[in-house]
CSV table of C-alpha atoms in Angstrom, one decimal:
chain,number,residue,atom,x,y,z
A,18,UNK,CA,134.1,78.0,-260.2
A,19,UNK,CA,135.2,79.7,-257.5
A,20,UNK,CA,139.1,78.1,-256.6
A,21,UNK,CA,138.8,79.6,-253.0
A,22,UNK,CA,136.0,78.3,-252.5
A,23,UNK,CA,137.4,74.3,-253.8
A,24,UNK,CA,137.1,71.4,-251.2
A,25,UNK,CA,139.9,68.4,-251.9
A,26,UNK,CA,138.2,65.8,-250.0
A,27,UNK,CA,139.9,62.7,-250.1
A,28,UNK,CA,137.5,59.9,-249.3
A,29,UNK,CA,138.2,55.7,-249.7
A,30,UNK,CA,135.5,53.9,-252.1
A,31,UNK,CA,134.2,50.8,-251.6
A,32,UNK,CA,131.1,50.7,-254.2
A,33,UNK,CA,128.0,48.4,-254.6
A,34,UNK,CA,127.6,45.0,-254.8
A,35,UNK,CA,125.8,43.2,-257.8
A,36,UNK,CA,124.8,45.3,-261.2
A,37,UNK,CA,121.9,46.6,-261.2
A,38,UNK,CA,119.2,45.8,-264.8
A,39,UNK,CA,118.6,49.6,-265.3
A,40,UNK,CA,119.8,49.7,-268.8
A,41,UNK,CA,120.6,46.4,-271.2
A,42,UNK,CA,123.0,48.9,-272.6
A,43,UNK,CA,125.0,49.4,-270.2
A,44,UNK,CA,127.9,47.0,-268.7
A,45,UNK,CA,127.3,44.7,-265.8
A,46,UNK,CA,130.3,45.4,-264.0
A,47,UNK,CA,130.0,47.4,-261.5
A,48,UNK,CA,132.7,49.8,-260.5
A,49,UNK,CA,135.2,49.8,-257.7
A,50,UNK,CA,136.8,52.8,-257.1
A,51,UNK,CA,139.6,53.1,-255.0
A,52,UNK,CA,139.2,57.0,-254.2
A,53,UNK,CA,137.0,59.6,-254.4
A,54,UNK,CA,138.6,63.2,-255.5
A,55,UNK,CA,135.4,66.0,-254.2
A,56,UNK,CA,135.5,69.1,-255.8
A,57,UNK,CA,133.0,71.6,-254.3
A,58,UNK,CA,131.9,74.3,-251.6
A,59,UNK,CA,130.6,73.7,-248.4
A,60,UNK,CA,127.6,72.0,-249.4
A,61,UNK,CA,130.2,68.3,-249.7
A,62,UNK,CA,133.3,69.9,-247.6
A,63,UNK,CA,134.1,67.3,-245.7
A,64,UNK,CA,136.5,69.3,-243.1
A,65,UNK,CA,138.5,71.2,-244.7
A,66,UNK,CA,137.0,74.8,-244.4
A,67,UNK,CA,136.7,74.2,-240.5
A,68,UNK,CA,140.5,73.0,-240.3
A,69,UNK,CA,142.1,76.4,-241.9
A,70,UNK,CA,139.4,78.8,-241.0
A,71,UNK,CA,137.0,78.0,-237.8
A,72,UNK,CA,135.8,75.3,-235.5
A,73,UNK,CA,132.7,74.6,-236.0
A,74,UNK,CA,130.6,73.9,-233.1
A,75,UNK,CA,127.8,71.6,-231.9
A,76,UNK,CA,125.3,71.1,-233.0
A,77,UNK,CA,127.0,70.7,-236.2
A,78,UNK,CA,127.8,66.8,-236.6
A,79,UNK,CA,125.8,65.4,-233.6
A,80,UNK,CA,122.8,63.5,-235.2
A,81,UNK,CA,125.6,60.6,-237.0
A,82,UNK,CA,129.5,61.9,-235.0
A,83,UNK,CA,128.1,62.8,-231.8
A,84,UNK,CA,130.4,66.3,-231.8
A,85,UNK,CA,131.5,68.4,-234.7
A,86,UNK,CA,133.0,66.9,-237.4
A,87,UNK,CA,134.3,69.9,-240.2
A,88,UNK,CA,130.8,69.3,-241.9
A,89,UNK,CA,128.1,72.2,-242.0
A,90,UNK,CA,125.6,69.4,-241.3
A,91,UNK,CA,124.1,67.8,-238.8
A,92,UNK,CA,125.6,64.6,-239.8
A,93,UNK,CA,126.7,63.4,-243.4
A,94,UNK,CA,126.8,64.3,-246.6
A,95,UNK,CA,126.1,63.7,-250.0
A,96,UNK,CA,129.5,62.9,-250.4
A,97,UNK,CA,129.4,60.6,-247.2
A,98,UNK,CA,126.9,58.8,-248.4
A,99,UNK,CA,129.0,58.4,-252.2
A,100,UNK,CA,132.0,57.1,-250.5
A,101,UNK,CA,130.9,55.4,-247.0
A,102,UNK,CA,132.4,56.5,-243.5
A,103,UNK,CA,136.0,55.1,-243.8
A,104,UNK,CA,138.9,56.9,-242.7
A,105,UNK,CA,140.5,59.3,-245.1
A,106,UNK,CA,143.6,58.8,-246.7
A,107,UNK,CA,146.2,60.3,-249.4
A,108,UNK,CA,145.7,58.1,-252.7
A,109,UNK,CA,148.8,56.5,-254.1
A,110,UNK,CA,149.6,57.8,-257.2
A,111,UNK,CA,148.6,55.0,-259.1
A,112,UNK,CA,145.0,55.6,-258.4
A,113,UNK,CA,144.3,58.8,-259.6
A,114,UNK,CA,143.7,57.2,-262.9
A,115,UNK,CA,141.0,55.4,-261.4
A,116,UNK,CA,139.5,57.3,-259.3
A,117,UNK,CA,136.1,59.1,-259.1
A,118,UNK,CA,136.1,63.2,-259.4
A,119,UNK,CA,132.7,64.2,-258.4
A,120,UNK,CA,131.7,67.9,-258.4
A,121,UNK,CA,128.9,69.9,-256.5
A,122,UNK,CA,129.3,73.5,-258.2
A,123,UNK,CA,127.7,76.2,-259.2
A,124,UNK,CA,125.8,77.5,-255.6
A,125,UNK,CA,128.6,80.0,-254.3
A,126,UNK,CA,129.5,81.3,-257.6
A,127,UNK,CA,125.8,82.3,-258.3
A,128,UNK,CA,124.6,83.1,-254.1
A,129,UNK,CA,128.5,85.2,-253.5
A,130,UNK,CA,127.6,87.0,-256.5
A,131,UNK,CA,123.9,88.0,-255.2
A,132,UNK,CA,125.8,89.0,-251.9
A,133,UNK,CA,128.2,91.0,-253.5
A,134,UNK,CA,125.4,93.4,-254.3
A,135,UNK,CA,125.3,92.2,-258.1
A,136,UNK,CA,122.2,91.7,-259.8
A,137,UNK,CA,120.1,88.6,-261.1
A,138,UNK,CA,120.5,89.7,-265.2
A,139,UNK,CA,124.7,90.4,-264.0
A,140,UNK,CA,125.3,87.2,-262.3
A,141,UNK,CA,123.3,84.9,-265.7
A,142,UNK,CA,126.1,87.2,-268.0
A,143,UNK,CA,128.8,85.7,-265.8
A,144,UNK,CA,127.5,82.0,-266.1
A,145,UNK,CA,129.6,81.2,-269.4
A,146,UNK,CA,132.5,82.4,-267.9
A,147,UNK,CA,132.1,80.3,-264.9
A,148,UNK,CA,131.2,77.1,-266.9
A,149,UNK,CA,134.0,77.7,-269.1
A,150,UNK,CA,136.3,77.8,-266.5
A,151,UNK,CA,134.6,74.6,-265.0
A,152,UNK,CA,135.4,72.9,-268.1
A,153,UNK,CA,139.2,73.6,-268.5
A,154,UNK,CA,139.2,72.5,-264.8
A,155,UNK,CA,137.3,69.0,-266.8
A,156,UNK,CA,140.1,69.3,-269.6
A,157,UNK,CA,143.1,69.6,-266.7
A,158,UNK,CA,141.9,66.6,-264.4
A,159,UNK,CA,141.3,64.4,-268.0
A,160,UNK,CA,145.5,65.5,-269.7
A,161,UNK,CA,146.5,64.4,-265.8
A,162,UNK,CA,144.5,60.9,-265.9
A,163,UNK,CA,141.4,61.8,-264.6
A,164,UNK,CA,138.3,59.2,-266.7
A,165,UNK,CA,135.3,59.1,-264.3
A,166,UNK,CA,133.2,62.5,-263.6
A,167,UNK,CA,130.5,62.6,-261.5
A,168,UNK,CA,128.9,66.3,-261.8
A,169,UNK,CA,126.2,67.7,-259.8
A,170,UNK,CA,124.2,70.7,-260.8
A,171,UNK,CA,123.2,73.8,-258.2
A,172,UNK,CA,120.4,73.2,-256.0
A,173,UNK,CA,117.1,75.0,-255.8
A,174,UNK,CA,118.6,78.2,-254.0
A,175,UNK,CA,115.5,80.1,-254.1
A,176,UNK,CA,114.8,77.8,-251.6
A,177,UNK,CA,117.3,78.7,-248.8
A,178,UNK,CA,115.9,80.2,-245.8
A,179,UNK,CA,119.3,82.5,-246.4
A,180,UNK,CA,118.1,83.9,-249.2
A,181,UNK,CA,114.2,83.9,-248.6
A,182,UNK,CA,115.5,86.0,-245.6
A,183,UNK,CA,117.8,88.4,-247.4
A,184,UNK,CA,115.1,88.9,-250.4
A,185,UNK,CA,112.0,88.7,-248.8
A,186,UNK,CA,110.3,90.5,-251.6
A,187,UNK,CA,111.3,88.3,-254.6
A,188,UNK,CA,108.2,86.6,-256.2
A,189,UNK,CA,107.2,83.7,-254.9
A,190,UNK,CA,106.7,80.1,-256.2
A,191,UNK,CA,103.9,77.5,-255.9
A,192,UNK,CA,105.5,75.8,-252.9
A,193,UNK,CA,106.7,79.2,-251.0
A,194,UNK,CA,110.3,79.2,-252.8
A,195,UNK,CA,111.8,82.6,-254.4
A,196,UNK,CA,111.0,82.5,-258.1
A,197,UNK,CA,113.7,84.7,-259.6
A,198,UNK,CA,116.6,82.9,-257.7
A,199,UNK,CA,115.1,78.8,-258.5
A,200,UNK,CA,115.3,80.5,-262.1
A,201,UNK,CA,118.9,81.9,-262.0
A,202,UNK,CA,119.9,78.4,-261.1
A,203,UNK,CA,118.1,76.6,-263.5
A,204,UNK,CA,120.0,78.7,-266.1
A,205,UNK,CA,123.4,77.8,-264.4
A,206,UNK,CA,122.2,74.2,-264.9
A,207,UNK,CA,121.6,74.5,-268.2
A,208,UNK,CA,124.6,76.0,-269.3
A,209,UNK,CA,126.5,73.5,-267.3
A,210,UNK,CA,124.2,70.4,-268.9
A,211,UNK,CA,125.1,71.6,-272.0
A,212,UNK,CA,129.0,72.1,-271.5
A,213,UNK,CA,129.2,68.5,-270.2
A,214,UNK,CA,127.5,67.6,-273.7
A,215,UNK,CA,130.1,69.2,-275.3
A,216,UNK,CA,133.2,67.3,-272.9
A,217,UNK,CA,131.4,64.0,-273.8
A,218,UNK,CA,132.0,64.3,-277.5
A,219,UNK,CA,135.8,65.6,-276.9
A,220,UNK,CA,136.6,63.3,-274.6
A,221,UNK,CA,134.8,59.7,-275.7
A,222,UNK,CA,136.9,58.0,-273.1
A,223,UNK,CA,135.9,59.1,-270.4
A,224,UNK,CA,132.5,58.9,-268.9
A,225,UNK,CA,131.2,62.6,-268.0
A,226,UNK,CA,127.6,62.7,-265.8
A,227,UNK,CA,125.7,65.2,-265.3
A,228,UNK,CA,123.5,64.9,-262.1
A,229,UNK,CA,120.3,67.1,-261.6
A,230,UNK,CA,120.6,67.4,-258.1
A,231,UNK,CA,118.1,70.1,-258.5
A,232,UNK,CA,115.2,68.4,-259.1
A,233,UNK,CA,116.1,65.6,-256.8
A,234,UNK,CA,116.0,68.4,-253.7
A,235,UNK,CA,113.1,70.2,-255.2
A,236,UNK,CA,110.7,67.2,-254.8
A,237,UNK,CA,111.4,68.0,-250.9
A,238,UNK,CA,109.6,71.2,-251.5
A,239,UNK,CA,106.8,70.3,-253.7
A,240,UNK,CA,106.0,67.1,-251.6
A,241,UNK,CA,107.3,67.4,-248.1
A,242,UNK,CA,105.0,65.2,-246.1
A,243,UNK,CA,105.1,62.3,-249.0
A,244,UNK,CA,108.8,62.5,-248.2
A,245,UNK,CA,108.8,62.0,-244.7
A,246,UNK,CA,109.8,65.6,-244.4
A,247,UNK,CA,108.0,68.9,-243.0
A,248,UNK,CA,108.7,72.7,-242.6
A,249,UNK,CA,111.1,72.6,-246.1
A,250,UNK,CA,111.4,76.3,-245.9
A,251,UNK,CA,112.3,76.7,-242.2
A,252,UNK,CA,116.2,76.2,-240.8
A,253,UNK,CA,116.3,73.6,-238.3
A,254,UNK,CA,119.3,75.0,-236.8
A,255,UNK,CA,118.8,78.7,-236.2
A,256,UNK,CA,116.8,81.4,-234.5
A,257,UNK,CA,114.8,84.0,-235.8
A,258,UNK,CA,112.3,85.8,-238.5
A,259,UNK,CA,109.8,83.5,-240.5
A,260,UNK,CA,112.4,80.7,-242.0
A,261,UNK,CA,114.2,80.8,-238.7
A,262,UNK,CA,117.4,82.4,-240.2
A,263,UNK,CA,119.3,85.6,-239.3
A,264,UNK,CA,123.0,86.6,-240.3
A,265,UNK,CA,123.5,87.1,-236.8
A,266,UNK,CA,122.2,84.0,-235.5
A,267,UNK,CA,125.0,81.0,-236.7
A,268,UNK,CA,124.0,77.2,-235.6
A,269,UNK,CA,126.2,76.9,-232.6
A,270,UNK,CA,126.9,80.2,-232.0
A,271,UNK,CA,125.6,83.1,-229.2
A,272,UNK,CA,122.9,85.3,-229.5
A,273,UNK,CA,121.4,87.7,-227.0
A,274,UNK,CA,117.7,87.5,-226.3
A,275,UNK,CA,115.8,89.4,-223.5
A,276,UNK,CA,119.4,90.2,-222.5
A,277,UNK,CA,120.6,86.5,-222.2
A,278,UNK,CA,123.3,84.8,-223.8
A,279,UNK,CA,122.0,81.4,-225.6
A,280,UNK,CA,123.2,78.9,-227.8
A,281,UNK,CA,121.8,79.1,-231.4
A,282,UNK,CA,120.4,75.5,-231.2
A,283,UNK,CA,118.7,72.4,-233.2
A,284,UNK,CA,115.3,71.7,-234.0
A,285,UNK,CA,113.9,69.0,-232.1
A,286,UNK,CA,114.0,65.9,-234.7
A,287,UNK,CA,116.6,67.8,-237.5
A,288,UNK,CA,115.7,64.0,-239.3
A,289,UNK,CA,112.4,65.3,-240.9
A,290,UNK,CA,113.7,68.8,-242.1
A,291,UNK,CA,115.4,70.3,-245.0
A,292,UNK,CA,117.8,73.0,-244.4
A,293,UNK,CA,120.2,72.4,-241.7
A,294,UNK,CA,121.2,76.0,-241.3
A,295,UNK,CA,119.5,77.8,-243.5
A,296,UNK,CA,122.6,77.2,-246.1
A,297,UNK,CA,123.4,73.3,-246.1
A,298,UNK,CA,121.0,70.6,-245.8
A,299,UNK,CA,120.4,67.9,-243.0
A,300,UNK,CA,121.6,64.5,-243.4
A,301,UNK,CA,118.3,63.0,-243.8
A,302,UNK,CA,118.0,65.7,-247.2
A,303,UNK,CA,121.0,64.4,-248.3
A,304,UNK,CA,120.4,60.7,-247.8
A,305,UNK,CA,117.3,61.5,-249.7
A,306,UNK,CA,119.1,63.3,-252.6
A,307,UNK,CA,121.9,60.9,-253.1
A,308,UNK,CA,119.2,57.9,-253.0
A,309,UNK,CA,117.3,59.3,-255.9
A,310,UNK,CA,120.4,60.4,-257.8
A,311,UNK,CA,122.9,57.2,-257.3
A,312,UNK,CA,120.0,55.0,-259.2
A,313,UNK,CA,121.0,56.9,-262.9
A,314,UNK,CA,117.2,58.6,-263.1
A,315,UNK,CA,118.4,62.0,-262.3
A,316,UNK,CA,121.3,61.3,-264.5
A,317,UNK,CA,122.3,62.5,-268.0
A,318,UNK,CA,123.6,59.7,-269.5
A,319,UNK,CA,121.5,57.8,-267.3
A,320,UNK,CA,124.4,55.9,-265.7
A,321,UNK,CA,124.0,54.6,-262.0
A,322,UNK,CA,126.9,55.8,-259.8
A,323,UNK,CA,127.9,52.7,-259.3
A,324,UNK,CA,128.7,52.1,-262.9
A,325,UNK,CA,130.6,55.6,-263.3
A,326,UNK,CA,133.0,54.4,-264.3
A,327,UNK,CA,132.4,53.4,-268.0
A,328,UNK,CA,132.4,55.5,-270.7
A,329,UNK,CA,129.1,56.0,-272.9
């Protein structure tokens, strides 16, 4: 993992209300965090990419803030969504212990690598180096306190309309998505699946989850409409080409077309699409995700979020 590319996001937890019956195995306490520590890119940065490097503009934010709100969204995220919309504040010291680390890795180490010119077979020989180093990032936050991890895998990125874009001549999937690149992080995901296995038996006390986030998005492609969703493949917030994605086209940001300056825009109703800028997701693709995954299906222990924080 990338450390330039790390997100602190400090959100306040306020978790669930009675157990759920998913597993007689499991306790029936459910937890109460009092802090969420995010580790990720931009796909859970909850503000603070845009407050060192750029503002981001509107659209960005408006369907849930009404204005920009750090988040390359239209609205919230996954982590959102995990933590509720409180205000953010600096955990005492005392809760660190306690808290929640979740992760959402993997998609910038694989996609920078693609964009650095490197190819497919090169970036899968760099995987165990980049789950290793994942895992003594695991072994650091567990010697300093750290008990409750909550790890996402890489989403579908043969999916993005950034890289359908930039590889238009990759082979293509059932649904439309590029073949090689959905494979590349599959392999990611498996590496990482079986690196968490491996945490779990060092570490007994503390409960280590692996979330397939992957598959949770990927039903968005293979059954759109059934989801409430449509256009999976196409940016809602963008302009140009066939997935309505260019490099010089940013949401919020000018273009020139027929020799007039416009604003690169939204869709009309970003609530029944995908990808929100051809990168990051909408909110209503990440209410969907974090629906399907908080239950414990898409889980490995199957542990519901909202019991994360007991060790199995």
């Amino acid at each position: 993992m990338d450390p330039t590319s790390t997100i602190f996001s400090f959100l306040s937890l306020l978790l669930f209300g009675s157990a759920t019956n998913f597993n007689r195995d499991l306790p029936s306490e459910s937890c109460r965090f009092p802090a969420i520590f995010n580790f990720g890119a931009s796909n859970s940065d909850t503000g603070g990419y845009a407050a060192a490097f750029i503002q981001l503009k509107s659209p960005n934010g408006d369907t849930f803030f009404g204005m920009p709100a750090g988040r390359f969204c239209d609205g919230r995220l996954i982590v959102d969504f995990t933590g509720g919309i409180y205000a953010s504040l600096m955990p005492r010291e005392e809760t660190f212990s306690k808290a929640l680390y979740t992760f959402d890795i993997g998609q910038n180490d694989l996609t920078q690598s693609l964009f650095l010119n490197m190819t497919i077979v090169q970036v899968i020989a760099a995987i165990p180096d980049i789950v290793n180093h994942f895992s003594d990032i695991i072994k650091n936050l567990y010697n300093l306190g750290a008990r409750s991890f909550w790890v996402y895998n890489t989403r579908p990125l043969g999916c993005f309309p950034k890289i359908l874009t930039s590889f238009p001549l990759a082979e293509k999937d059932s649904v439309g998505c590029a073949k090689p690149y959905n494979l590349l992080a599959q392999r990611f995901n498996v590496e990482l699946k079986n690196a968490l296995a491996r945490l779990r038996i060092e570490f007994p006390l503390a409960t280590i989850v692996y979330v397939d986030l992957y598959a949770a998005l990927y039903s968005l492609y293979t059954h759109p409409t059934k989801n409430g969703f449509e256009h999976p493949l196409v940016a809602c917030c963008g302009y140009g080409g066939k997935y309505n994605y260019s490099e010089e086209a940013i949401c919020g940001g000018k273009i020139s077309v027929n020799g007039k300056n416009i604003t690169v825009g939204s869709c009309k109703d970003p609530s029944v699409r995908v990808s929100w800028d051809g990168v990051h997701f909408t909110e209503a693709a990440n209410k969907f995700a974090f629906d399907l995954v908080s239950s414990g299906d898409f889980s490995d222990p199957p542990i519901p979020l909202k019991l994360a924080c007991h060790p199995r």
